[in-house]
PDB file of C-alpha atoms in Angstrom:
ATOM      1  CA  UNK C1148     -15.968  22.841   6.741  1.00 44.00           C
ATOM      2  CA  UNK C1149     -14.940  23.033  10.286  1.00 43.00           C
ATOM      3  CA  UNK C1150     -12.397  19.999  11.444  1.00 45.00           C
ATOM      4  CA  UNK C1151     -15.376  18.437  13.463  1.00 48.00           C
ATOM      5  CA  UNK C1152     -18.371  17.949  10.431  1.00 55.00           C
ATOM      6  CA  UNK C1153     -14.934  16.303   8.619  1.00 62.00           C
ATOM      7  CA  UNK C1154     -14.478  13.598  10.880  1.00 74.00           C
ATOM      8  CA  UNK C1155     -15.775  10.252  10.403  1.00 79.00           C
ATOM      9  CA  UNK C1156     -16.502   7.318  12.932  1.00 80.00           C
ATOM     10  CA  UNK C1157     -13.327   5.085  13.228  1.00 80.00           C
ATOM     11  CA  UNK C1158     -15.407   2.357  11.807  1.00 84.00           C
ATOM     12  CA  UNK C1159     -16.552   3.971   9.468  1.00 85.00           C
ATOM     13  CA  UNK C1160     -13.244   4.830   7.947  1.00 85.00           C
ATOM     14  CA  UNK C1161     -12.180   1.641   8.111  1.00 86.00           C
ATOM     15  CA  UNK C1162     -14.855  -0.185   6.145  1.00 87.00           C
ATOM     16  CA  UNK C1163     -14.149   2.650   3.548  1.00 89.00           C
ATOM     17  CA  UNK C1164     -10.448   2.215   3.539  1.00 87.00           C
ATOM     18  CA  UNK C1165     -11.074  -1.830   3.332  1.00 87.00           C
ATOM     19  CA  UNK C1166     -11.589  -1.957  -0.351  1.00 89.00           C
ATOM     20  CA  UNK C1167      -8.517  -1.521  -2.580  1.00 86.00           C
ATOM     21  CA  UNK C1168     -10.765   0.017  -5.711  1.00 90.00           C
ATOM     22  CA  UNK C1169     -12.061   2.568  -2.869  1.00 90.00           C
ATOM     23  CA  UNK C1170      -8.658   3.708  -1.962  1.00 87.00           C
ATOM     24  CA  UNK C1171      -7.378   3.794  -5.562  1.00 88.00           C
ATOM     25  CA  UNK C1172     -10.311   5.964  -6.277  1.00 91.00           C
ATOM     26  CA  UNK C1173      -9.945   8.752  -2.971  1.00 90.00           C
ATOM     27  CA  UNK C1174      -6.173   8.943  -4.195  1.00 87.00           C
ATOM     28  CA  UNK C1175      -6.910   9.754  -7.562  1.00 89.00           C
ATOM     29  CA  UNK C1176      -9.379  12.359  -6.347  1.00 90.00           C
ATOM     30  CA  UNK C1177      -7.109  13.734  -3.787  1.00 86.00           C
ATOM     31  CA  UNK C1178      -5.783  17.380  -4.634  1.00 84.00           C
ATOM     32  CA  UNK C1179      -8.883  17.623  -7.216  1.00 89.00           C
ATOM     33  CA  UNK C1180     -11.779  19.559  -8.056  1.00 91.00           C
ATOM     34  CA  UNK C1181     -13.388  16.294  -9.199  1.00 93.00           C
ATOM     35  CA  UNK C1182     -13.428  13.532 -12.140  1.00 94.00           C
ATOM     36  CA  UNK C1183     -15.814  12.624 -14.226  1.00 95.00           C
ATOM     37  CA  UNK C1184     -16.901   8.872 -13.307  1.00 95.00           C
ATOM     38  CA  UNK C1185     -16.385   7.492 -16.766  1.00 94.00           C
ATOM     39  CA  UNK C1186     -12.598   8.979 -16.547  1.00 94.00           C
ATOM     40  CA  UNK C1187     -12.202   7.738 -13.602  1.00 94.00           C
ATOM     41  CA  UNK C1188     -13.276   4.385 -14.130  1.00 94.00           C
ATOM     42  CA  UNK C1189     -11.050   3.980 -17.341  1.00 94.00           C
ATOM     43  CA  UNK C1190      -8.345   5.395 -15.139  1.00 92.00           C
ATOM     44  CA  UNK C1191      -9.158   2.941 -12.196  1.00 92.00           C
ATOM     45  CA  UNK C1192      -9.108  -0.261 -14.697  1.00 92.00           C
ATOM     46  CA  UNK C1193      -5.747   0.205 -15.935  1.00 91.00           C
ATOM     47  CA  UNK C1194      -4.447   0.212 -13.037  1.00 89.00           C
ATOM     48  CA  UNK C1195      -6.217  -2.777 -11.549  1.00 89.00           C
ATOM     49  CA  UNK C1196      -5.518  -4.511 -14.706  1.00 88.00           C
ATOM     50  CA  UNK C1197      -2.041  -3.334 -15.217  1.00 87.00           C
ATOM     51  CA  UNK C1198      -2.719  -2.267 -19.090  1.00 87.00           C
ATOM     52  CA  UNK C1199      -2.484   1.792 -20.374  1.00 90.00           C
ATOM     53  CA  UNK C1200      -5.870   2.712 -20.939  1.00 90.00           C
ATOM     54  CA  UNK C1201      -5.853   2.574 -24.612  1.00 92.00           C
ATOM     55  CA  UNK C1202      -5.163  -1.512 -24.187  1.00 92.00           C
ATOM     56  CA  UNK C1203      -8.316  -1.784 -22.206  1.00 91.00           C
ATOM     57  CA  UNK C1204     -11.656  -3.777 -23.417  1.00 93.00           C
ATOM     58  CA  UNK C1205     -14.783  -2.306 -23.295  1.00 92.00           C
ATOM     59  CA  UNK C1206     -15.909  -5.130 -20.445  1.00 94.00           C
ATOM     60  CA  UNK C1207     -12.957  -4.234 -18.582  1.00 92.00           C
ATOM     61  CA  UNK C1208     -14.124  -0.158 -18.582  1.00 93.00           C
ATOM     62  CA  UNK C1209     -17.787  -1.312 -18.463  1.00 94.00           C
ATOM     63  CA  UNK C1210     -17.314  -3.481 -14.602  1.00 94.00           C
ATOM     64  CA  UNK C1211     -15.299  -1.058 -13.318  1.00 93.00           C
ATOM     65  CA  UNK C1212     -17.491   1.441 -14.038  1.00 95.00           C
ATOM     66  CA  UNK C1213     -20.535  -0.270 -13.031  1.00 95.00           C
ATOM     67  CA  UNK C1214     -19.292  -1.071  -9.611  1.00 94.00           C
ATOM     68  CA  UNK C1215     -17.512   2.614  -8.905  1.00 94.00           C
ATOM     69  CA  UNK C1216     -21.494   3.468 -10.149  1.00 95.00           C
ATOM     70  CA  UNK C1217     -22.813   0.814  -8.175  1.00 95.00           C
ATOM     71  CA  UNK C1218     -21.219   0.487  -4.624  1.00 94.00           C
ATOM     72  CA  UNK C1219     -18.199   2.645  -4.192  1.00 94.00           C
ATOM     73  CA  UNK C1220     -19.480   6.085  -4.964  1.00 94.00           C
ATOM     74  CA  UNK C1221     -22.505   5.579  -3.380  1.00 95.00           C
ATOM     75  CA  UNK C1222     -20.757   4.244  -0.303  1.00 94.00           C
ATOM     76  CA  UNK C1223     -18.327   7.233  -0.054  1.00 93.00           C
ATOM     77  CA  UNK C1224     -21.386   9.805  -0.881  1.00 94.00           C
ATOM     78  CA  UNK C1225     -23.153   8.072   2.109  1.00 93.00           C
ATOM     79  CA  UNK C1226     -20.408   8.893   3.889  1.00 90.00           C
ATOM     80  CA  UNK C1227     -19.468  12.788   2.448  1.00 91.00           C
ATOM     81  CA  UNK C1228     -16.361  11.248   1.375  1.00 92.00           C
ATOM     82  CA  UNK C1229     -16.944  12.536  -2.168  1.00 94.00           C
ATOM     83  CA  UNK C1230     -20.373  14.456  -3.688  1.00 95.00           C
ATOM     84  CA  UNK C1231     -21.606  12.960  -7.186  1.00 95.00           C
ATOM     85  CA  UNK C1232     -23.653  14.630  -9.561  1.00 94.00           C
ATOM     86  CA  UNK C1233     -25.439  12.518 -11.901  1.00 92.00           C
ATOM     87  CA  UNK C1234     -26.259  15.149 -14.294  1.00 93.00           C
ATOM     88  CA  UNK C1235     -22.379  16.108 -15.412  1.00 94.00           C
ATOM     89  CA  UNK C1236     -21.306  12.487 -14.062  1.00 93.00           C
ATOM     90  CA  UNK C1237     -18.595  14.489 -11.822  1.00 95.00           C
ATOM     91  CA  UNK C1238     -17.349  12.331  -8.367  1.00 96.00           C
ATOM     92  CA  UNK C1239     -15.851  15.436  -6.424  1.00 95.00           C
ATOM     93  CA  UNK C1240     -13.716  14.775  -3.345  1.00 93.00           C
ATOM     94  CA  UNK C1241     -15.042  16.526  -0.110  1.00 91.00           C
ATOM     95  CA  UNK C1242     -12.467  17.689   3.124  1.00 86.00           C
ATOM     96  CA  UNK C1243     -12.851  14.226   4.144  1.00 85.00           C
ATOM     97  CA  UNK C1244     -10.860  12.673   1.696  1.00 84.00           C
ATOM     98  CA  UNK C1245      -7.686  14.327   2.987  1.00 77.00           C
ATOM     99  CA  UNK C1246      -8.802  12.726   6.347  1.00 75.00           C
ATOM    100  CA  UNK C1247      -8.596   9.733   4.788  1.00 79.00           C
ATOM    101  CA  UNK C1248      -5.780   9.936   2.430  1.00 70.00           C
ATOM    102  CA  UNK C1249      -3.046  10.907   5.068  1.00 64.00           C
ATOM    103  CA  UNK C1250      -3.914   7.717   6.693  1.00 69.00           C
ATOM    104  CA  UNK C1251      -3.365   5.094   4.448  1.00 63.00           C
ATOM    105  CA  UNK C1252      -0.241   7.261   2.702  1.00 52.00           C
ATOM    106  CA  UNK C1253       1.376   5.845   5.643  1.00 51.00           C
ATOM    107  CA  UNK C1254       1.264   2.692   4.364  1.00 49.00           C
ATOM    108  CA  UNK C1255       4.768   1.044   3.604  1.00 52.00           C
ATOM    109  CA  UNK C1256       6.313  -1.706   1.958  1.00 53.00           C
ATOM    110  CA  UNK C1257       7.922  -3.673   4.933  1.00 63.00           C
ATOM    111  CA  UNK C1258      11.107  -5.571   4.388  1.00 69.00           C
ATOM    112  CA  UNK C1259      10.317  -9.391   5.072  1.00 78.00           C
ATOM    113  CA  UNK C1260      13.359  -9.000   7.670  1.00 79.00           C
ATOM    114  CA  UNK C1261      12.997 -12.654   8.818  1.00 82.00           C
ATOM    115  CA  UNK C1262      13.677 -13.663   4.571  1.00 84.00           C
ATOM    116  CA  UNK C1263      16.683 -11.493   5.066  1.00 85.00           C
ATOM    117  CA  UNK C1264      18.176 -13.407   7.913  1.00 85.00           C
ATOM    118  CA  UNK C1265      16.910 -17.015   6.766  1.00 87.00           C
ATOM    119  CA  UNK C1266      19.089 -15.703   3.529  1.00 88.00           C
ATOM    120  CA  UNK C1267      22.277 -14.725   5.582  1.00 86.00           C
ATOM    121  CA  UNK C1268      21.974 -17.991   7.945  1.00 86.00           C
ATOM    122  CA  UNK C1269      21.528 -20.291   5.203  1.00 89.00           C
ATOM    123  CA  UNK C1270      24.139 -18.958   3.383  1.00 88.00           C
ATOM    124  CA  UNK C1271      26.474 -18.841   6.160  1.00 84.00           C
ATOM    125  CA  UNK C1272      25.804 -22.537   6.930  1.00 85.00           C
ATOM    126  CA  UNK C1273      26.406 -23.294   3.451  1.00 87.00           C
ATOM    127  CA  UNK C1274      29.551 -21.352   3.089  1.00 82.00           C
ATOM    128  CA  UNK C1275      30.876 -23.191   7.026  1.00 80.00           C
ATOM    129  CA  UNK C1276      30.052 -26.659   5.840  1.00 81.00           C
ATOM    130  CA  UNK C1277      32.247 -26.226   2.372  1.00 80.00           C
ATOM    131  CA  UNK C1278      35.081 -24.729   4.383  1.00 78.00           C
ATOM    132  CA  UNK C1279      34.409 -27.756   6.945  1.00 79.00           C
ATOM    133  CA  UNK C1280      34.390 -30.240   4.440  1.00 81.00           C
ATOM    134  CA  UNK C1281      37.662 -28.475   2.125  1.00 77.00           C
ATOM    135  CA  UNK C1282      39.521 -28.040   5.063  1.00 71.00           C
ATOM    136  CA  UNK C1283      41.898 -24.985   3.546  1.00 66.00           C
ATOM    137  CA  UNK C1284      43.778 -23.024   5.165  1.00 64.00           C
ATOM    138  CA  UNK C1285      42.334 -20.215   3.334  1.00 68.00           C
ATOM    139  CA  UNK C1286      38.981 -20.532   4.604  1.00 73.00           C
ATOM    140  CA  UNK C1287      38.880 -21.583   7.741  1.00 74.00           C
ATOM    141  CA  UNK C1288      35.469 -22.833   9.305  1.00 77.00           C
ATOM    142  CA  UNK C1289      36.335 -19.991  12.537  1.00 80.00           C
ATOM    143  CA  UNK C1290      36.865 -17.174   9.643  1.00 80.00           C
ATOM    144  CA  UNK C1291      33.357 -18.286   8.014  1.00 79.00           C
ATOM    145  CA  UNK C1292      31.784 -18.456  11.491  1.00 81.00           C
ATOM    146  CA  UNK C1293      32.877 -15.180  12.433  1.00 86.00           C
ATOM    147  CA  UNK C1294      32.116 -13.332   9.014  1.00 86.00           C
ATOM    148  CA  UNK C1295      28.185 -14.596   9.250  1.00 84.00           C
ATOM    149  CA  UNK C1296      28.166 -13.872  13.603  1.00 87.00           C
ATOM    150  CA  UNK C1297      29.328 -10.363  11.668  1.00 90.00           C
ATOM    151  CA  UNK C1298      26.488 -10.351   8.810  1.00 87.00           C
ATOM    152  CA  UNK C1299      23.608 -11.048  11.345  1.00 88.00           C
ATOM    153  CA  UNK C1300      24.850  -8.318  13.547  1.00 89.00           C
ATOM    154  CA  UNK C1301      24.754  -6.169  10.686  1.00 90.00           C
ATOM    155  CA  UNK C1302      21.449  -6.584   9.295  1.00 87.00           C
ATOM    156  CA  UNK C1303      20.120  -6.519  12.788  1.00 87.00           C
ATOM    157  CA  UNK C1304      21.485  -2.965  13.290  1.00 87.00           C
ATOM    158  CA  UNK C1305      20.010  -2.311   9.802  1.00 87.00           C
ATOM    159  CA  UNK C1306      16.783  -4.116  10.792  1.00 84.00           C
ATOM    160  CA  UNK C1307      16.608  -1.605  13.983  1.00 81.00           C
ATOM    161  CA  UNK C1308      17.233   1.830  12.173  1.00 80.00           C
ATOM    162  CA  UNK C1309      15.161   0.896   9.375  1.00 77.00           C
ATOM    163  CA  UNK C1310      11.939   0.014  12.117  1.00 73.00           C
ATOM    164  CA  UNK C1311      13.237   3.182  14.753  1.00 70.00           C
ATOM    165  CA  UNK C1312      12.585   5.395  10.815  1.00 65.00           C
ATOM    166  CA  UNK C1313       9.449   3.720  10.190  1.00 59.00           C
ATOM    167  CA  UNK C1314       7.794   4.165  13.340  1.00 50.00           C
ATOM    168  CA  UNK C1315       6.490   7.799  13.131  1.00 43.00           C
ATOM    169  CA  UNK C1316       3.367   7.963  14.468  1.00 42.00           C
ATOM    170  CA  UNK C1317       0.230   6.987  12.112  1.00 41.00           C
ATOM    171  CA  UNK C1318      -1.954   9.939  11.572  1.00 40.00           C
ATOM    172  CA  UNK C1319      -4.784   9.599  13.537  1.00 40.00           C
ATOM    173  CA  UNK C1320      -7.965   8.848  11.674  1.00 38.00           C
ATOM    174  CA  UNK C1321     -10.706  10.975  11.845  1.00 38.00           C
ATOM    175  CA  UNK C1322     -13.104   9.554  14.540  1.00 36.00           C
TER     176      UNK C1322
END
C-alpha cells in the first residue's frame, strides 16, 4: 500500500486509539501476520485481568471474546486497521496499524513532579521546625534551610532535563 490509502482521518484514529482493549489488541498484532481471535482474546483477558491465561474462567475468555467479536474488530475492519476472516477466525493487522502503533508507543509514564516537590517541601519544613524547636548547634535551622533551597533546585534541574528528553516530537498521526 502506498503511504496515502494508509492514512486515516485524525478523528478517526482517535476514536480507535480511545479504547484501552483496542490498543492492547493493535499492539499485540503489531509485527504479525495475524492471530487467531480466540488466541487473541485469551491473550487480551489476562492481561486486562492481570491472571496467566491458564488462571482464566471461561466467562472471563467468553466477554472478551465476544466484545473483540462484537465491536472492536469490526470497528478496526471498518476502518482497514486489521482484515478478519471468519472462516479461519484470523484478525490480521493491515499497514495501518504501524500508523497507529508509533503513535501511542509514545506514550510515557510522567513523573507526578509536583508529588516530588510537595515531598521535598514537606520534608524540609519538617526537618526546619525540629531543628527550630531543638535548637542544636548541630543542626542549625540556616543549615536545614539551605540544604532544602539546595534539594528544590535540584529536582528542578532534574524536573527540566527529564521534560527537555521527553519532548521529542509525537509522531504525527496519520490524517
Amino acid at each position: 500500500m502506498d503511504t496515502e490509502s494508509t492514512k486515516l482521518p485524525q478523528d478517526t484514529a482517535f476514536d480507535l486509539l480511545s479504547n484501552g482493549r483496542r490498543r492492547l489488541l493493535l499492539r499485540r498484532l503489531q509485527g504479525t501476520d495475524g492471530i487467531e481471535l480466540g488466541e487473541l482474546a485469551t491473550e487480551l483477558a489476562a492481561i486486562e485481568n492481570d491472571r496467566s491465561p491458564e488462571e482464566l474462567s471461561a466467562q472471563q475468555r467468553k466477554r472478551t471474546y465476544v466484545s473483540l467479536y462484537q465491536t472492536h474488530v469490526p470497528k478496526l475492519e471498518d476502518s482497514g486497521v486489521v482484515t478478519f476472516d471468519p472462516e479461519s477466525g484470523l484478525v490480521s493487522p493491515t499497514d495501518r496499524v504501524d500508523g497507529l502503533v508509533a503513535y501511542f508507543d509514545t506514550e510515557t509514564n510522567d513523573v507526578s513532579w509536583h508529588r516530588v516537590y510537595l515531598v521535598v517541601a514537606v520534608v524540609g519544613l519538617f526537618v526546619y521546625a525540629l531543628a527550630s524547636l531543638l535548637g542544636t548547634q548541630l543542626v542549625r535551622p540556616i543549615y536545614v534551610g539551605t540544604v532544602v533551597l539546595i534539594g528544590i533546585v535540584v529536582v528542578s534541574l532534574v524536573h527540566r532535563r527529564y521534560a527537555a528528553h521527553s519532548d521529542a516530537p509525537t509522531p504525527a498521526i496519520p490524517e
